[in-house]
Amino acid sequence: MGVKVAVVGAGSTYTPELVEGVVAHEDRLPIDELALFDIDPERLDVVGGVSARILRRQGWEGDLVVTSDRSRALDGASFVVAQIRVGGQEARLSDETLPLAFGCIGQETTGPGGFAKALRTVPVIMELAEETARRGARDAWFVDFTNPVGIVTQALLDEGHRAVGLCNVAITLQRRIAALLDVPWDRLELEHVGLNHLSWLRAVRLDGVDIVPDLLKHHGDGLAEELKLPVQLLRILGVIPSYYLRYYYLQDQLLAEERAPGHRSRAEEVMAIEHDLMAAYRDPALDHKPELLSSRGGAYYSEAAVRLMASLHAGTGDVQVVDLRNAGAIPALPADAVVEIPARIERDGPHPISVAPLAPELLGLVEQAKSYERLAVEAALTGSRTTALKALLANPLVPSYGVAAPLLDAVLEANRRHLPRFYPGDTTGGA
């Protein structure tokens, strides 16, 4: 018996990647209906068109529904995949540039930029999850790929939603290390520990044997270059950090680079890529994922998403890295804290696999970031400026109260039209 999958934010240029994954993994996840929903009719029409051609070329026999009716998309859905961007790329550009004037890193998922994104995003995701609970299939799963994934998933689980967060960092590192060693990826088991976009590979087991020491010794330079971190740092820590740790470990250096004359933000790069992708998608002859999409980011997104849904559907008990309740898996962290670690995927959900305690140099950063994440959730849902200020004060990438207070005013004003909880009754903007 097949299932219905609804994709919220289907006007994203990522969607053809997900659509190809649906067909590639239909032996594990038999989908009867794929519903693509977006609030932008033009983007939905273009992306829906190329998606239909991809599915037709591959001989997929399910029903494709392309709709701007959210209720139609969510009705009866077994899985709802959220990949939204509230405010679009213009808001991302603000997230990456506004903090620079206050001496803070400009990045869309960490620091003040990630905080701004969380304020815009969490209330919208919660509304979607609540409607999924009303309209979706019995025991429907809400799969969040929307950044900041850790904060969004914390909000979802705190409110009791049947949800799991997903990021492509772990699967990308697994595939790249497998390619580096020229071995099949499924021979590698990752001990991926931490929070979303604040994680480390503490062990990489090849046929059960940890090879991190050998990787750092023989391939350290290549790994460091790819992660844009000093190889000496990797060897001192004895772990392989995710790419996003560079914003913490090299904060001064990256801030100087981002503030340098002529620097082009990632948001500007993505805007250019998306312009070209949308032009390509409009070609009625295009019936496959274009190569340009690989430069957009999100490698292995479709594989990670479909593997997760397939395992939840079948209860296969395989191990995947997801965002879920800690439940004692990482000692010293609260049971209800959302972490990003390996979990065994069953029909009733992901079950975290216990790991050894974090070393002090990892634990301290995780504890501070988790405190910030919890405050960010509270601020997003309540519209409390006091809580929002506390969140920025707890953020590891905000240096002081003297920075946090005026920065908060600027962030709220820049995002006013997307923050009705902070500006109740404000009619100057619009969602």
XYZ file of N, CA and C in Angstrom, residues 108-304:
591
model
N 23.245 32.482 7.612
C 21.790 32.322 7.640
C 21.261 31.332 8.673
N 22.103 30.487 9.258
C 21.583 29.510 10.219
C 22.229 29.612 11.588
N 23.330 30.343 11.707
C 24.007 30.518 12.988
C 24.069 32.011 13.320
N 24.420 32.311 14.565
C 24.579 33.706 14.962
C 23.296 34.505 14.808
N 23.400 35.827 14.713
C 22.214 36.684 14.612
C 21.369 36.403 13.377
N 22.001 36.020 12.268
C 21.242 35.701 11.054
C 20.350 34.496 11.257
N 20.894 33.457 11.888
C 20.083 32.283 12.188
C 18.968 32.602 13.165
N 19.249 33.513 14.084
C 18.240 33.943 15.053
C 17.091 34.643 14.329
N 17.410 35.548 13.426
C 16.370 36.243 12.664
C 15.535 35.249 11.869
N 16.203 34.281 11.281
C 15.481 33.273 10.502
C 14.562 32.460 11.400
N 15.024 32.131 12.603
C 14.192 31.372 13.540
C 12.945 32.159 13.921
N 13.086 33.459 14.182
C 11.932 34.277 14.557
C 10.882 34.279 13.450
N 11.321 34.346 12.206
C 10.388 34.354 11.076
C 9.752 32.988 10.864
N 10.550 31.949 11.084
C 10.185 30.610 10.620
C 9.375 29.795 11.613
N 9.745 29.819 12.881
C 9.118 28.924 13.860
C 7.594 29.066 13.890
N 7.016 30.284 13.955
C 5.553 30.372 13.995
C 4.885 29.780 12.757
N 5.484 29.952 11.602
C 4.898 29.426 10.363
C 4.945 27.900 10.352
N 6.078 27.345 10.770
C 6.210 25.886 10.838
C 5.206 25.306 11.831
N 5.018 25.971 12.955
C 4.070 25.470 13.944
C 2.655 25.459 13.386
N 2.311 26.467 12.630
C 0.987 26.506 12.000
C 0.824 25.345 11.022
N 1.870 25.067 10.256
C 1.828 23.953 9.309
C 1.698 22.615 10.036
N 2.440 22.466 11.120
C 2.392 21.215 11.885
C 1.015 21.006 12.511
N 0.416 22.100 12.991
C -0.919 21.993 13.587
C -1.947 21.580 12.542
N -1.828 22.127 11.327
C -2.768 21.732 10.274
C -2.498 20.304 9.814
N -1.236 19.899 9.820
C -0.917 18.515 9.484
C -1.568 17.558 10.478
N -1.526 17.918 11.754
C -2.152 17.077 12.782
C -3.656 16.952 12.563
N -4.278 18.008 12.018
C -5.721 17.977 11.775
C -6.070 17.271 10.475
N -5.287 17.506 9.421
C -5.657 17.051 8.087
C -4.874 15.834 7.590
N -3.709 15.622 8.140
C -2.878 14.533 7.644
C -3.451 13.172 7.992
N -2.792 12.143 7.464
C -3.182 10.777 7.780
C -2.957 10.508 9.264
N -3.584 9.464 9.758
C -3.347 9.083 11.145
C -1.863 8.769 11.317
N -1.277 9.275 12.379
C 0.146 9.075 12.661
C 1.050 9.667 11.577
N 0.598 10.756 10.949
C 1.431 11.427 9.939
C 2.714 11.954 10.568
N 3.786 11.954 9.779
C 5.070 12.482 10.224
C 5.325 13.838 9.582
N 5.801 14.763 10.388
C 6.228 16.077 9.909
C 7.753 16.054 9.858
N 8.310 16.084 8.655
C 9.759 15.998 8.465
C 10.276 17.394 8.139
N 11.077 17.948 9.048
C 11.544 19.325 8.865
C 12.945 19.370 8.282
N 13.041 19.980 7.109
C 14.335 20.256 6.489
C 14.598 21.760 6.469
N 13.685 22.516 7.104
C 13.765 23.974 7.113
C 14.733 24.443 8.189
N 15.680 25.273 7.809
C 16.635 25.825 8.772
C 16.031 26.992 9.555
N 16.541 27.222 10.769
C 17.522 26.408 11.495
C 16.869 25.150 12.071
N 17.270 23.988 11.531
C 16.591 22.722 11.806
C 16.518 22.408 13.302
N 17.611 22.628 14.028
C 17.613 22.306 15.444
C 16.594 23.112 16.232
N 16.521 24.398 15.952
C 15.571 25.273 16.653
C 14.136 24.917 16.266
N 13.902 24.712 14.977
C 12.562 24.375 14.505
C 12.096 23.044 15.102
N 12.980 22.043 15.119
C 12.600 20.740 15.663
C 12.370 20.818 17.165
N 13.162 21.636 17.873
C 12.933 21.832 19.303
C 11.526 22.390 19.534
N 11.134 23.358 18.728
C 9.798 23.940 18.863
C 8.717 22.910 18.582
N 8.891 22.129 17.538
C 7.900 21.120 17.159
C 7.715 20.075 18.255
N 8.816 19.561 18.767
C 8.719 18.501 19.768
C 8.246 19.040 21.115
N 8.622 20.280 21.441
C 8.140 20.877 22.682
C 6.617 20.984 22.690
N 6.029 21.142 21.508
C 4.571 21.258 21.399
C 3.906 19.912 21.134
N 4.678 18.837 21.179
C 4.106 17.502 21.077
C 3.818 17.005 19.683
N 4.393 17.635 18.665
C 4.134 17.195 17.297
C 4.941 15.943 16.961
N 4.391 15.146 16.067
C 5.043 13.922 15.592
C 6.016 14.349 14.485
N 7.199 14.713 14.901
C 8.126 15.380 13.990
C 9.547 14.870 14.167
N 10.326 15.045 13.124
C 11.749 14.724 13.162
C 12.471 15.727 12.267
N 13.657 16.160 12.685
C 14.435 17.110 11.906
C 15.489 16.393 11.090
N 15.831 16.981 9.956
C 16.763 16.332 9.034
C 17.710 17.355 8.427
N 18.979 16.993 8.373
C 20.021 17.828 7.764
C 20.887 16.939 6.892
N 21.533 17.525 5.898
C 22.352 16.716 4.987
C 23.839 16.728 5.354
N 24.229 17.348 6.474
C 25.650 17.429 6.831
C 26.249 16.057 7.047
N 25.586 15.208 7.834
C 26.149 13.896 8.164
C 26.269 13.011 6.937
N 25.212 12.938 6.136
C 25.250 12.063 4.972
C 26.277 12.548 3.952
N 26.446 13.873 3.860
C 27.452 14.408 2.938
C 28.857 14.034 3.384
N 29.147 14.173 4.690
C 30.465 13.778 5.198
C 30.699 12.280 5.007
N 29.683 11.480 5.244
C 29.820 10.037 5.066
C 30.191 9.695 3.624
N 29.477 10.297 2.676
C 29.734 9.999 1.260
C 31.116 10.489 0.826
N 31.515 11.645 1.328
C 32.805 12.196 0.899
C 33.970 11.421 1.500
N 33.811 10.960 2.721
C 34.866 10.145 3.321
C 34.939 8.788 2.615
N 33.789 8.230 2.266
C 33.777 6.968 1.527
C 34.487 7.117 0.184
N 34.229 8.240 -0.506
C 34.895 8.481 -1.786
C 36.393 8.664 -1.591
N 36.773 9.341 -0.512
C 38.189 9.557 -0.208
C 38.915 8.228 -0.010
N 38.242 7.285 0.628
C 38.841 5.976 0.913
C 38.555 4.951 -0.182
N 37.712 5.320 -1.133
C 37.305 4.418 -2.215
C 36.679 3.139 -1.659
N 35.723 3.339 -0.755
C 34.986 2.207 -0.199
C 33.490 2.507 -0.303
N 32.633 1.499 -0.322
C 31.184 1.743 -0.336
C 30.762 2.505 0.918
N 29.878 3.462 0.747
C 29.479 4.309 1.875
C 28.836 3.518 2.999
N 28.144 2.423 2.669
C 27.444 1.702 3.716
C 28.364 0.873 4.609
N 29.674 0.920 4.331
C 30.636 0.290 5.241
C 31.068 1.253 6.347
N 30.648 2.521 6.224
C 31.033 3.537 7.197
C 29.889 3.818 8.163
N 30.196 3.790 9.445
C 29.238 4.145 10.493
C 29.760 5.379 11.217
N 28.915 6.403 11.326
C 29.352 7.674 11.891
C 28.892 7.831 13.334
N 29.805 8.278 14.194
C 29.393 8.770 15.506
C 29.365 10.292 15.406
N 28.236 10.766 14.935
C 28.002 12.184 14.681
C 27.322 12.737 15.932
N 27.937 13.695 16.613
C 27.418 14.166 17.897
C 27.320 15.689 17.922
N 26.321 16.195 18.647
C 26.183 17.636 18.832
C 24.781 18.109 18.509
N 24.704 19.331 17.984
C 23.449 19.955 17.583
C 23.481 20.187 16.087
N 22.340 20.537 15.530
C 22.304 20.857 14.116
C 23.229 22.035 13.809
N 24.094 21.872 12.828
C 25.081 22.873 12.427
C 26.050 23.216 13.567
N 26.164 22.296 14.514
C 27.161 22.427 15.583
C 27.513 20.998 16.003
N 28.173 20.283 15.100
C 28.374 18.850 15.297
C 29.774 18.428 14.874
N 30.154 17.263 15.379
C 31.464 16.694 15.092
C 31.328 15.203 14.793
N 32.215 14.689 13.937
C 32.352 13.245 13.785
C 33.405 12.811 14.787
N 32.951 12.171 15.852
C 33.887 11.740 16.874
C 34.474 10.377 16.538
N 33.756 9.615 15.734
C 34.257 8.325 15.262
C 33.697 8.074 13.868
N 34.500 7.472 13.025
C 34.068 6.966 11.727
C 34.524 5.516 11.691
N 33.570 4.611 11.766
C 33.919 3.194 11.858
C 33.798 2.525 10.500
N 34.916 1.983 10.027
C 34.953 1.208 8.788
C 34.937 -0.262 9.173
N 33.846 -0.929 8.840
C 33.662 -2.329 9.250
C 33.864 -2.488 10.752
N 33.367 -1.483 11.512
C 33.393 -1.562 12.967
C 34.630 -1.007 13.639
N 35.631 -0.587 12.873
C 36.887 -0.082 13.439
C 36.967 1.429 13.219
N 37.187 2.196 14.307
C 37.266 3.648 14.198
C 38.526 4.054 13.445
N 38.337 4.839 12.378
C 39.475 5.250 11.545
C 39.736 6.750 11.614
N 39.091 7.480 12.549
C 39.333 8.919 12.637
C 40.810 9.242 12.837
N 41.541 8.558 13.743
C 42.974 8.869 13.879
C 43.737 8.713 12.570
N 43.440 7.654 11.809
C 44.111 7.462 10.525
C 43.685 8.515 9.508
N 42.406 8.873 9.528
C 41.939 9.916 8.610
C 42.656 11.232 8.863
N 42.798 11.607 10.123
C 43.461 12.865 10.454
C 44.947 12.810 10.148
N 45.535 11.634 10.286
C 46.966 11.496 10.025
C 47.285 11.498 8.536
N 46.500 10.750 7.757
C 46.831 10.556 6.347
C 46.014 11.428 5.387
N 44.859 11.894 5.823
C 43.997 12.689 4.952
C 43.593 14.011 5.601
N 44.278 14.377 6.667
C 43.920 15.584 7.405
C 43.948 16.844 6.565
N 44.964 16.981 5.732
C 45.086 18.196 4.921
C 43.896 18.345 3.977
N 43.508 17.236 3.342
C 42.379 17.289 2.414
C 41.066 17.575 3.121
N 40.852 16.941 4.264
C 39.637 17.199 5.038
C 39.591 18.649 5.511
N 40.726 19.134 6.007
C 40.781 20.506 6.514
C 40.495 21.511 5.393
N 41.027 21.251 4.219
C 40.791 22.145 3.088
C 39.315 22.169 2.711
N 38.681 20.991 2.715
C 37.267 20.929 2.356
C 36.402 21.614 3.414
N 36.755 21.460 4.683
C 35.988 22.058 5.765
C 36.373 23.510 6.022
N 37.449 23.956 5.374
C 37.964 25.322 5.531
C 38.341 25.606 6.981
N 39.023 24.633 7.571
C 39.518 24.743 8.939
C 40.985 24.351 8.966
N 41.768 24.871 9.913
C 43.193 24.499 9.987
C 43.344 23.022 10.371
N 44.227 22.325 9.673
C 44.438 20.909 9.977
C 44.948 20.731 11.398
N 45.729 21.715 11.904
C 46.223 21.608 13.284
C 45.060 21.566 14.276
N 43.993 22.309 13.980
C 42.833 22.328 14.864
C 42.160 20.964 14.895
N 42.000 20.345 13.724
C 41.385 19.024 13.671
C 42.193 18.019 14.485
N 43.500 18.108 14.384
C 44.344 17.136 15.091
C 44.379 17.411 16.592
N 44.286 18.670 16.979
C 44.216 18.999 18.411
C 42.928 18.455 19.015
N 41.821 18.663 18.311
C 40.524 18.216 18.807
C 40.373 16.698 18.714
N 41.016 16.113 17.712
C 40.905 14.671 17.517
C 39.564 14.238 16.957
N 38.843 15.165 16.353
C 37.542 14.889 15.753
C 37.472 15.611 14.403
N 36.419 15.307 13.647
C 36.196 15.984 12.373
C 34.984 16.896 12.529
N 35.189 18.204 12.635
C 34.056 19.119 12.806
C 33.249 19.245 11.518
N 31.989 19.617 11.665
C 31.218 19.956 10.477
C 31.704 21.305 9.947
N 31.364 21.570 8.714
C 31.753 22.817 8.054
C 31.336 24.043 8.872
N 30.205 23.950 9.546
C 29.664 25.118 10.252
C 30.459 25.496 11.496
N 31.342 24.615 11.962
C 32.155 24.970 13.131
C 33.158 26.062 12.809
N 33.407 26.306 11.538
C 34.340 27.375 11.182
C 33.834 28.732 11.655
N 32.507 28.890 11.740
C 31.956 30.161 12.202
C 32.244 30.398 13.682
N 32.505 29.345 14.415
C 32.836 29.460 15.834
C 34.345 29.487 16.050
N 35.061 28.579 15.388
C 36.498 28.466 15.610
C 37.306 29.560 14.908
N 36.767 30.120 13.811
C 37.491 31.139 13.035
C 36.676 32.421 12.940
N 35.997 32.759 14.009
C 35.057 33.869 13.982
C 35.703 35.178 13.525
N 36.836 35.550 14.076
C 37.480 36.817 13.719
C 37.888 36.832 12.248
N 38.446 35.709 11.794
C 38.901 35.630 10.406
C 37.731 35.752 9.437
N 36.661 35.032 9.702
C 35.516 35.072 8.795
C 34.820 36.421 8.820
N 34.759 37.033 9.990
C 34.160 38.359 10.071
C 34.941 39.347 9.224
N 36.266 39.274 9.296
C 37.099 40.169 8.477
C 36.865 39.922 6.992
N 36.738 38.654 6.609
C 36.495 38.327 5.199
C 35.140 38.863 4.745
N 34.116 38.700 5.586
C 32.772 39.128 5.202
C 32.645 40.648 5.136
N 33.492 41.345 5.909
C 33.432 42.810 5.914
C 34.394 43.446 4.915
N 35.159 42.625 4.223
C 36.142 43.147 3.267
C 35.444 43.757 2.051
N 35.992 44.823 1.491
C 35.393 45.438 0.300
C 35.277 44.426 -0.831
N 34.124 44.421 -1.490
C 33.927 43.533 -2.628
C 33.465 42.135 -2.263
N 33.337 41.852 -0.964
C 32.887 40.505 -0.572
C 31.471 40.264 -1.074
N 31.252 39.074 -1.615
C 29.931 38.692 -2.107
C 29.348 37.647 -1.172
N 28.193 37.942 -0.632
C 27.571 37.021 0.317
C 27.095 35.756 -0.390
N 26.904 34.715 0.396
C 26.368 33.469 -0.160
C 24.951 33.701 -0.681
N 24.200 34.563 -0.028
C 22.848 34.863 -0.494
C 22.872 35.419 -1.914
N 23.813 36.310 -2.199
C 23.918 36.867 -3.547
C 24.308 35.799 -4.553
N 25.195 34.903 -4.147
C 25.578 33.806 -5.027
C 24.381 32.904 -5.326
N 23.618 32.597 -4.289
C 22.460 31.719 -4.457
C 21.392 32.388 -5.316
N 21.207 33.700 -5.152
C 20.235 34.404 -5.982
C 20.575 34.257 -7.466
N 21.852 34.369 -7.778
C 22.285 34.229 -9.174
C 22.062 32.803 -9.667
N 22.386 31.828 -8.833
C 22.199 30.430 -9.206
C 20.711 30.125 -9.406
N 19.879 30.646 -8.488
C 18.440 30.391 -8.598
C 17.850 31.036 -9.844
N 18.347 32.203 -10.211
C 17.878 32.858 -11.435
C 18.136 31.952 -12.636
N 19.327 31.395 -12.701
C 19.678 30.522 -13.825
C 18.925 29.192 -13.759
N 18.736 28.671 -12.545
C 17.994 27.421 -12.410
C 16.543 27.588 -12.852
N 15.907 28.669 -12.432
C 14.520 28.882 -12.817
C 14.394 29.054 -14.328
N 15.392 29.691 -14.936
C 15.385 29.816 -16.402
C 15.487 28.436 -17.046
N 16.349 27.590 -16.486
C 16.498 26.228 -17.012
C 15.216 25.424 -16.816
N 14.589 25.575 -15.657
C 13.367 24.821 -15.365
C 12.225 25.194 -16.307
N 12.265 26.405 -16.841
C 11.201 26.840 -17.758
C 11.310 26.172 -19.130
N 12.440 25.571 -19.427
C 12.643 24.904 -20.717
C 11.744 23.671 -20.788
N 10.780 23.633 -21.695
C 9.852 22.495 -21.755
C 10.529 21.178 -22.124
N 11.771 21.256 -22.589
C 12.487 20.030 -22.947
C 13.263 19.453 -21.761
N 13.417 20.238 -20.684
C 14.189 19.762 -19.535
C 13.362 18.752 -18.742
N 13.876 17.521 -18.653
C 13.162 16.478 -17.919
C 14.096 15.712 -16.985
N 15.116 16.415 -16.489
C 16.052 15.819 -15.536
C 16.635 16.928 -14.667
N 17.233 16.529 -13.583
C 17.856 17.500 -12.671
C 19.084 18.096 -13.342
N 19.162 19.420 -13.516
C 20.321 20.015 -14.194
C 21.571 19.989 -13.313
N 22.713 19.944 -13.937
C 23.983 19.903 -13.214
C 24.171 21.135 -12.340
N 23.631 22.265 -12.779
C 23.774 23.511 -12.015
C 23.216 23.376 -10.599
N 22.252 22.478 -10.401
C 21.637 22.336 -9.089
C 22.646 21.905 -8.030
N 23.702 21.213 -8.453
C 24.714 20.760 -7.492
C 25.424 21.934 -6.828
N 25.472 23.092 -7.491
C 26.138 24.263 -6.917
C 25.221 25.026 -5.964
N 23.954 24.625 -5.902
C 22.985 25.290 -5.029
C 23.161 24.863 -3.574
N 23.831 23.720 -3.352
C 23.958 23.163 -2.010
C 22.937 22.063 -1.818
N 22.901 21.501 -0.598
C 21.903 20.468 -0.332
C 22.238 19.118 -0.912
N 23.537 18.798 -1.039
C 23.926 17.500 -1.581
C 23.295 16.370 -0.775
N 22.817 15.369 -1.497
C 22.220 14.159 -0.902
C 20.930 14.448 -0.128
N 20.367 15.607 -0.327
C 19.122 15.961 0.356
C 18.036 14.937 0.062
N 17.828 14.643 -1.234
C 16.740 13.736 -1.588
C 16.964 12.353 -1.009
N 18.201 11.888 -1.045
C 18.482 10.556 -0.507
C 18.215 10.512 0.992
N 18.663 11.548 1.715
C 18.444 11.576 3.155
C 16.953 11.620 3.478
